[in-house]
Short mmCIF file of C-alpha atoms and ligand atoms in Angstrom, two decimals:
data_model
loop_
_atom_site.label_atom_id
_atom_site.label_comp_id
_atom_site.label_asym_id
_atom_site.label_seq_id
_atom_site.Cartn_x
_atom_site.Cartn_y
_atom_site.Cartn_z
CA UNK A 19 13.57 34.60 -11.22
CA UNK A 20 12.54 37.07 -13.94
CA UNK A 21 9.22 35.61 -16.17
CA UNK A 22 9.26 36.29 -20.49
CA UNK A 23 6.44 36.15 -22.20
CA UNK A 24 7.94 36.73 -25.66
CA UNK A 25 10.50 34.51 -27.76
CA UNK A 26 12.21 37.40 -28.53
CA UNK A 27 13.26 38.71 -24.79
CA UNK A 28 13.93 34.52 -23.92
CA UNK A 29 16.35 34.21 -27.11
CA UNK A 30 18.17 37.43 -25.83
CA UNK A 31 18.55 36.29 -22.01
CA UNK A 32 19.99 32.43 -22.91
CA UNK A 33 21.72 34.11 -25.71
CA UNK A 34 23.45 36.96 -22.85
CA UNK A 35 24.30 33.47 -20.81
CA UNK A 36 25.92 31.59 -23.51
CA UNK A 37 28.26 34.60 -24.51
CA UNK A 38 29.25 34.21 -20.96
CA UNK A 39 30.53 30.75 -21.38
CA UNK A 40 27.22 29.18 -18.76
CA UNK A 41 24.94 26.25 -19.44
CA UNK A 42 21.25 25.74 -19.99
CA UNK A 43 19.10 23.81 -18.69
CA UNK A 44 15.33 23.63 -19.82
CA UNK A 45 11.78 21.88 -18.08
CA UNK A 46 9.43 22.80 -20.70
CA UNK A 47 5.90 21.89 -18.42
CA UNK A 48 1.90 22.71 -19.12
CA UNK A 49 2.02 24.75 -15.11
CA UNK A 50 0.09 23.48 -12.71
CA UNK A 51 3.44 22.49 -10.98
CA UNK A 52 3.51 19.46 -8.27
CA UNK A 53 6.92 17.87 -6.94
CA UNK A 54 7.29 16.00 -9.76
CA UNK A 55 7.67 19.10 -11.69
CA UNK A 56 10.36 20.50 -8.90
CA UNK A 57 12.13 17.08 -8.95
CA UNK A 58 12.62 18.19 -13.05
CA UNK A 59 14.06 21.73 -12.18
CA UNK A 60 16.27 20.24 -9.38
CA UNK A 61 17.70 17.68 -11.90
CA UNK A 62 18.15 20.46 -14.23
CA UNK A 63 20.22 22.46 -11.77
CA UNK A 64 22.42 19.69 -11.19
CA UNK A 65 23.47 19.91 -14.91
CA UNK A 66 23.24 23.44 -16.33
CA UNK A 67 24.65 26.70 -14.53
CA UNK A 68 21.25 28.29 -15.74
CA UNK A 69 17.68 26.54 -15.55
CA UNK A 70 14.92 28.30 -17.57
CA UNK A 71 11.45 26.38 -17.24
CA UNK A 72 8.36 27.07 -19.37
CA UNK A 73 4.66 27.25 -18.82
CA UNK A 74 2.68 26.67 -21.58
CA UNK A 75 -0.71 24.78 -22.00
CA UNK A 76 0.07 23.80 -25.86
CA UNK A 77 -3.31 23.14 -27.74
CA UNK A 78 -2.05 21.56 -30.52
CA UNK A 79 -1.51 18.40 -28.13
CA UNK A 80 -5.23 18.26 -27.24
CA UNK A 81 -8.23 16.21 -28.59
CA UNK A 82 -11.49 18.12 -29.65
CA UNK A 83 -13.14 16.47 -26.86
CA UNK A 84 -10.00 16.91 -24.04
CA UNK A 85 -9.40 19.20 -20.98
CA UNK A 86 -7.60 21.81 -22.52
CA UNK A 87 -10.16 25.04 -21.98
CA UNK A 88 -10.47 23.26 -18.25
CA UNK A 89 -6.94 22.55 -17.58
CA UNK A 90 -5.78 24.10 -14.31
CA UNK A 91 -3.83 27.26 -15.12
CA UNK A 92 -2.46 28.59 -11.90
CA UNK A 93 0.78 30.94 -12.94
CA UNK A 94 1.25 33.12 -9.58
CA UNK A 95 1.56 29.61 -7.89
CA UNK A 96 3.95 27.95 -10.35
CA UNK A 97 5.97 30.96 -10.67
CA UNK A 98 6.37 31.05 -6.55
CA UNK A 99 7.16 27.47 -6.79
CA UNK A 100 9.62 27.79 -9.50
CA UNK A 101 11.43 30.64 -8.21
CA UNK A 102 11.95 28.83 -4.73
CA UNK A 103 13.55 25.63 -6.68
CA UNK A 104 15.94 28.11 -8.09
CA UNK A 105 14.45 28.48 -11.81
CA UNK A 106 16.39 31.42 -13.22
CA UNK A 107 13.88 32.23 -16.00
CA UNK A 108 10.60 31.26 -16.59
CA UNK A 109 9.22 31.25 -20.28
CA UNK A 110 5.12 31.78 -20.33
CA UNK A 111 4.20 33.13 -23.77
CA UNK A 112 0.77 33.98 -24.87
CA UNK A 113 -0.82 30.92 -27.57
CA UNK A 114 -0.55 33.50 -29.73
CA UNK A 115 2.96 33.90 -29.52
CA UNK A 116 3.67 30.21 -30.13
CA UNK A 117 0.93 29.92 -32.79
CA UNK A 118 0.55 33.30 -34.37
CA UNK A 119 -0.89 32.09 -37.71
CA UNK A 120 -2.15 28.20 -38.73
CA UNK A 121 0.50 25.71 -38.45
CA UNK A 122 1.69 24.17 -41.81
CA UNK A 123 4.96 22.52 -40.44
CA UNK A 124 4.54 19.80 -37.87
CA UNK A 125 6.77 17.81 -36.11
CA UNK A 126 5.84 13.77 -36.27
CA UNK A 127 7.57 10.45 -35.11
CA UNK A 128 6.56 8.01 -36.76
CA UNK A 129 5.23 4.47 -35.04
CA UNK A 130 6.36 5.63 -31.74
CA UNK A 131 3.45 7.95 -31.08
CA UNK A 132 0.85 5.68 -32.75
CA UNK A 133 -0.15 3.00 -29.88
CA UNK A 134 -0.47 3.36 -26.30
CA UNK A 135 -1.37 6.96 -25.27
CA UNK A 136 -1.50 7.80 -29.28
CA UNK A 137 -4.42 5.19 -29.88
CA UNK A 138 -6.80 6.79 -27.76
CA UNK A 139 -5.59 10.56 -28.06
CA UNK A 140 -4.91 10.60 -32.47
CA UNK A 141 -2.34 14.22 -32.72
CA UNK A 142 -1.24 14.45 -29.51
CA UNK A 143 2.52 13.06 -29.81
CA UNK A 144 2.78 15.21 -32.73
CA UNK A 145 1.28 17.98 -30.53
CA UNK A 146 4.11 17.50 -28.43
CA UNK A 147 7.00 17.04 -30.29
CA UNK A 148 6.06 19.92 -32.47
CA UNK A 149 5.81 22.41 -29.51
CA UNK A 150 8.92 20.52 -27.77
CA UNK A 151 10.81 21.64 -31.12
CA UNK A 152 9.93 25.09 -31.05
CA UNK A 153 10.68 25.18 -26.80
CA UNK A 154 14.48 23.92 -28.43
CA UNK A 155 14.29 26.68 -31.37
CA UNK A 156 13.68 29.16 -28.66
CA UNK A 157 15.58 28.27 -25.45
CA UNK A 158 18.56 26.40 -26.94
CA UNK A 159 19.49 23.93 -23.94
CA UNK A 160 21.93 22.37 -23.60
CA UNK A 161 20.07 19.81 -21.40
CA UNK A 162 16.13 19.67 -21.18
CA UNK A 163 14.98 17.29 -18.28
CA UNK A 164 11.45 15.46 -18.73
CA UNK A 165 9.95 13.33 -16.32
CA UNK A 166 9.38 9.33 -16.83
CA UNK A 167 5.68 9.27 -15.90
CA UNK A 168 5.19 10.31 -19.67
CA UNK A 169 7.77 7.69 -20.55
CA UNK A 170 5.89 7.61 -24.34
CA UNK A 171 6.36 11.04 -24.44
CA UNK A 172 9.98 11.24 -23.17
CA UNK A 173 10.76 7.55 -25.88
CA UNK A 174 9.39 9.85 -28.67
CA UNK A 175 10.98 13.15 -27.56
CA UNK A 176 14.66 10.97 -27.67
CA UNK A 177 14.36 9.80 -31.07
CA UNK A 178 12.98 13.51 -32.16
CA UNK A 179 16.23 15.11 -31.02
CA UNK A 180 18.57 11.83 -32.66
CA UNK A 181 16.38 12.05 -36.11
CA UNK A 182 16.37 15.59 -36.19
CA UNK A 183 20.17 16.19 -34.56
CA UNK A 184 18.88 18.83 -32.12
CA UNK A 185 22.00 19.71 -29.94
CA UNK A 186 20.30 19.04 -26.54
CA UNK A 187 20.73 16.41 -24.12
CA UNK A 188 17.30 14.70 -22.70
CA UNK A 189 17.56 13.70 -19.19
CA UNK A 190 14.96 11.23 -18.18
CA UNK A 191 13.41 12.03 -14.06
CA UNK A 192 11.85 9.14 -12.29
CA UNK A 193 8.47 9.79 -11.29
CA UNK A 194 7.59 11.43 -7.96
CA UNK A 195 4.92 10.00 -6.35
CA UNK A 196 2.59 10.24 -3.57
CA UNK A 197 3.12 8.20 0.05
CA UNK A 198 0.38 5.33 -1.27
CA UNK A 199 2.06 5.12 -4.71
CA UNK A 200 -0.19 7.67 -7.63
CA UNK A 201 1.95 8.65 -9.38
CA UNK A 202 2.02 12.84 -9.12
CA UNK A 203 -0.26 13.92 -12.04
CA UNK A 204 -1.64 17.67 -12.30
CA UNK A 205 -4.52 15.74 -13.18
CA UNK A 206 -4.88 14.48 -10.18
CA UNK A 207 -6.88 17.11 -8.71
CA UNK A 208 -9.42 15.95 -11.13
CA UNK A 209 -9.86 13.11 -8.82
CA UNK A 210 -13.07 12.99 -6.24
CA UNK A 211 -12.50 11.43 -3.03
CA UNK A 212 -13.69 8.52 -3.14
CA UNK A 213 -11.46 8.26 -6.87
CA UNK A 214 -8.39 8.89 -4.93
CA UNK A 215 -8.99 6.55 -2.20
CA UNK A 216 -8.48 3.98 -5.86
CA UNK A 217 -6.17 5.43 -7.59
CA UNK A 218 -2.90 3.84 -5.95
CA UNK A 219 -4.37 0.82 -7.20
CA UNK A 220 -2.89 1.37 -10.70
CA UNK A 221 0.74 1.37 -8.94
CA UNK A 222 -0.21 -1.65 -7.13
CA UNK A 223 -1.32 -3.40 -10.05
CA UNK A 224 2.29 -2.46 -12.29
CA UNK A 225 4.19 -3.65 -9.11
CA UNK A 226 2.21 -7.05 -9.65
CA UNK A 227 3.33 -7.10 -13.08
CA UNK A 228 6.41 -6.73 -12.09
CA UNK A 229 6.83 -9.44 -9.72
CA UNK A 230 5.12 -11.47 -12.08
CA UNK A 231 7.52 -10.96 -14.93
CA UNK A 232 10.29 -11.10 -12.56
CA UNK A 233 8.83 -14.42 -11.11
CA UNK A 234 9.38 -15.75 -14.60
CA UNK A 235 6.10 -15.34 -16.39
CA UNK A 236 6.48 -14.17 -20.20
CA UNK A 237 3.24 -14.39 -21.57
CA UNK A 238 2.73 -11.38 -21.55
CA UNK A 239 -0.71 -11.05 -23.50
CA UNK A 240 -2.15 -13.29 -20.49
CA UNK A 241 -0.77 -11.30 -17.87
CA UNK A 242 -1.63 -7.83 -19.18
CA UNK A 243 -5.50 -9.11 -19.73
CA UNK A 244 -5.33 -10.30 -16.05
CA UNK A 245 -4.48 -7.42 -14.52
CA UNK A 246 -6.54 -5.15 -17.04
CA UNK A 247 -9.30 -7.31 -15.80
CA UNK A 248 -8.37 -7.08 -12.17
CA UNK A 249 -8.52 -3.22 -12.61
CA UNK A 250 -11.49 -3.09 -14.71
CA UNK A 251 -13.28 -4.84 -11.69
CA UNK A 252 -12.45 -2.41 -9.35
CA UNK A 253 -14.18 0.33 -11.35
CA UNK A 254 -11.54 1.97 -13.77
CA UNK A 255 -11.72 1.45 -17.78
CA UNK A 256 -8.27 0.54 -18.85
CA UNK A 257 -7.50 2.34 -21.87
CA UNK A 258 -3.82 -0.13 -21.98
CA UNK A 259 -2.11 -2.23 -19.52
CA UNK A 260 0.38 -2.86 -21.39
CA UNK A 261 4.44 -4.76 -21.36
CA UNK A 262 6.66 -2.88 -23.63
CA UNK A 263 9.78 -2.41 -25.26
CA UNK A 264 11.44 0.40 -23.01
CA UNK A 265 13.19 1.48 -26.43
CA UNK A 266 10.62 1.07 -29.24
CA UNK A 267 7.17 1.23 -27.20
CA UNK A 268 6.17 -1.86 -29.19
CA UNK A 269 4.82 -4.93 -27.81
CA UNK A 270 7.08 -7.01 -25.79
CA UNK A 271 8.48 -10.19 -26.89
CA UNK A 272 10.08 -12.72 -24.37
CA UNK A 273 13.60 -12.02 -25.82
CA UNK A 274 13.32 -8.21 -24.83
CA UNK A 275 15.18 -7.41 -21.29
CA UNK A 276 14.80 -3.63 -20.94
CA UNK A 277 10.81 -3.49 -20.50
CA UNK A 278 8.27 -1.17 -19.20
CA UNK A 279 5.17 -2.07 -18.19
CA UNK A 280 2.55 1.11 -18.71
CA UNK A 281 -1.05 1.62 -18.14
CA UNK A 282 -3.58 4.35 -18.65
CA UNK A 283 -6.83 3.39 -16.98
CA UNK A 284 -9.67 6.21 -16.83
CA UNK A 285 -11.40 7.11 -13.11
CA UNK A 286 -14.74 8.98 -13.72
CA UNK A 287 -13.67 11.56 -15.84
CA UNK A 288 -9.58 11.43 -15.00
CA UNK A 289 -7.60 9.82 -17.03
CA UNK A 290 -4.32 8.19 -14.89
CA UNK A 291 -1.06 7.12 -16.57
CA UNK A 292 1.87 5.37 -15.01
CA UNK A 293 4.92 2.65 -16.16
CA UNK A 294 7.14 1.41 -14.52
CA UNK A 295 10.48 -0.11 -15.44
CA UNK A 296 11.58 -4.09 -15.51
CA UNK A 297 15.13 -5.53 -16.46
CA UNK A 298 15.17 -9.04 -17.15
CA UNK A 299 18.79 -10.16 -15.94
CA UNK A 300 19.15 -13.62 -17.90
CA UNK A 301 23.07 -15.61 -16.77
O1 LIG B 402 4.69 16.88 -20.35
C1 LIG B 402 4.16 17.99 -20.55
O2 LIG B 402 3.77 18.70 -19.64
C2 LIG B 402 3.95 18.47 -21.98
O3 LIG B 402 3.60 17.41 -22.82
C3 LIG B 402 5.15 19.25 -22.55
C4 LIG B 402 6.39 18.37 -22.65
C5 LIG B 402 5.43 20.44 -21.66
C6 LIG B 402 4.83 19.76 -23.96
O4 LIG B 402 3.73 20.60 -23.96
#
């Protein structure tokens, strides 16, 4: 696996591999990796002769008052545990090479970024769908594979590439978990241990929700304050628990089928985020 840290050598590689006829496949990531990350880079492999992944802890997608001077940046490890997953290029440019002067042209969904995750972080969707555009401009895929765990980010990432007719095909990864359920989270090593020994909790209460919905229940407003409530007694501070439209992220009505249910609930400092899906099957 060879690493680029500039645009320029990255164009020149994927441009060398699609004179010669091959496919790309992108997993554009923030490092850290886990085996939710390698899940991505296997997917990709299964769908592009050539996988190029990029590390990159984007600043535009951060809050004044969030992790990004702490978040873990650990490149020799990633770049081990890319190689060994069969990454054939791995993209880690400089900030300064992504953002070499103010940005005056940003990338922004509208409504799909505003609630859930967007409420309590204001700029971040439009963080990420303006540095997710740029990853395109750069690497070109012809597939990009991001993982469902960010299933706000991956809704608003889908209607970015139909609005703006980038020529890439997103390929949604379930999430990889861990044997009691938390969902695989490079913020998990936030978590102290007696935090961890909790966290599957937030699993175990969306499986709830599911078997409630799937039991028949459709007041939905009731059952998201219950289980908020259930959680909130246990010690986390539930940003959202929350039924959704799998397409449009809005609010679930009891006609909608194709749901997710999502929560973010915050443990101490770590903030944990996790959906899962629910189809209604009405005869
Ligand atoms: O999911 C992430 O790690 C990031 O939001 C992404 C897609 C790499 C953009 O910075």
């Amino acid at each position: 696996m060879q690493t680029l840290n500039t645009i320029a050598d990255t164009r020149q590689q994927v441009r060398t591999w699609q004179a010669q006829g091959l496919t790309v496949g992108f997993v554009p990531t923030m490092g850290n990796l886990h085996a939710g990350h390698i899940r991505l880079i296997t997917e990709a492999r299964q769908h592009a002769d050539r996988v190029v992944a990029s590390v990159f802890v984007n600043p535009t997608q951060f809050g004044p008052n969030e992790d990004f001077d702490a978040y873990p940046r650990t490149l020799a490890a990633d770049q081990a545990k890319l190689a060994a997953a069969g990454t054939d290029l791995l993209f880690a440019p400089p900030v300064d090479e992504m953002y070499p002067e103010t940005t005056l042209t940003w990338v922004d969904v509208d409504h799909l970024g505003d609630h859930l995750c967007g409420a309590s972080r204001p700029g971040h969707f439009r963080g990420v769908s303006t540095v997710v555009s740029k990853l395109f401009n750069i690497v070109t895929p012809d597939i990009a594979c991001f993982g469902e765990k960010d299933f706000q980010q991956l809704a608003v990432i889908r209607r970015m590439v139909r609005d703006l007719c980038f020529g890439v095909r997103i390929i949604g990864v379930p999430t990889e978990r861990e044997a009691d359920g938390l969902a695989m989270s490079s913020r998990n090593g936030y978590l102290s241990q007696e935090e961890r020994a909790l966290a599957p909790q937030v699993y175990a209460h969306l499986q709830q929700a599911r078997q409630a919905i799937e039991a028949g229940e459709s007041d939905y407003p009731a059952l998201q304050q219950r289980l908020s409530a259930s959680l909130g007694s246990l010690g986390f501070r539930v940003d959202y628990l929350t039924v959704v439209n799998a397409e449009t992220v809005s609010p679930a009505t009891p006609q909608d089928t194709d749901l997710r249910v999502a929560v973010a609930a915050r443990l101490g400092q770590t903030r944990l985020i996790d959906n899962i899906p629910v189809t209604i099957v009405r005869d």
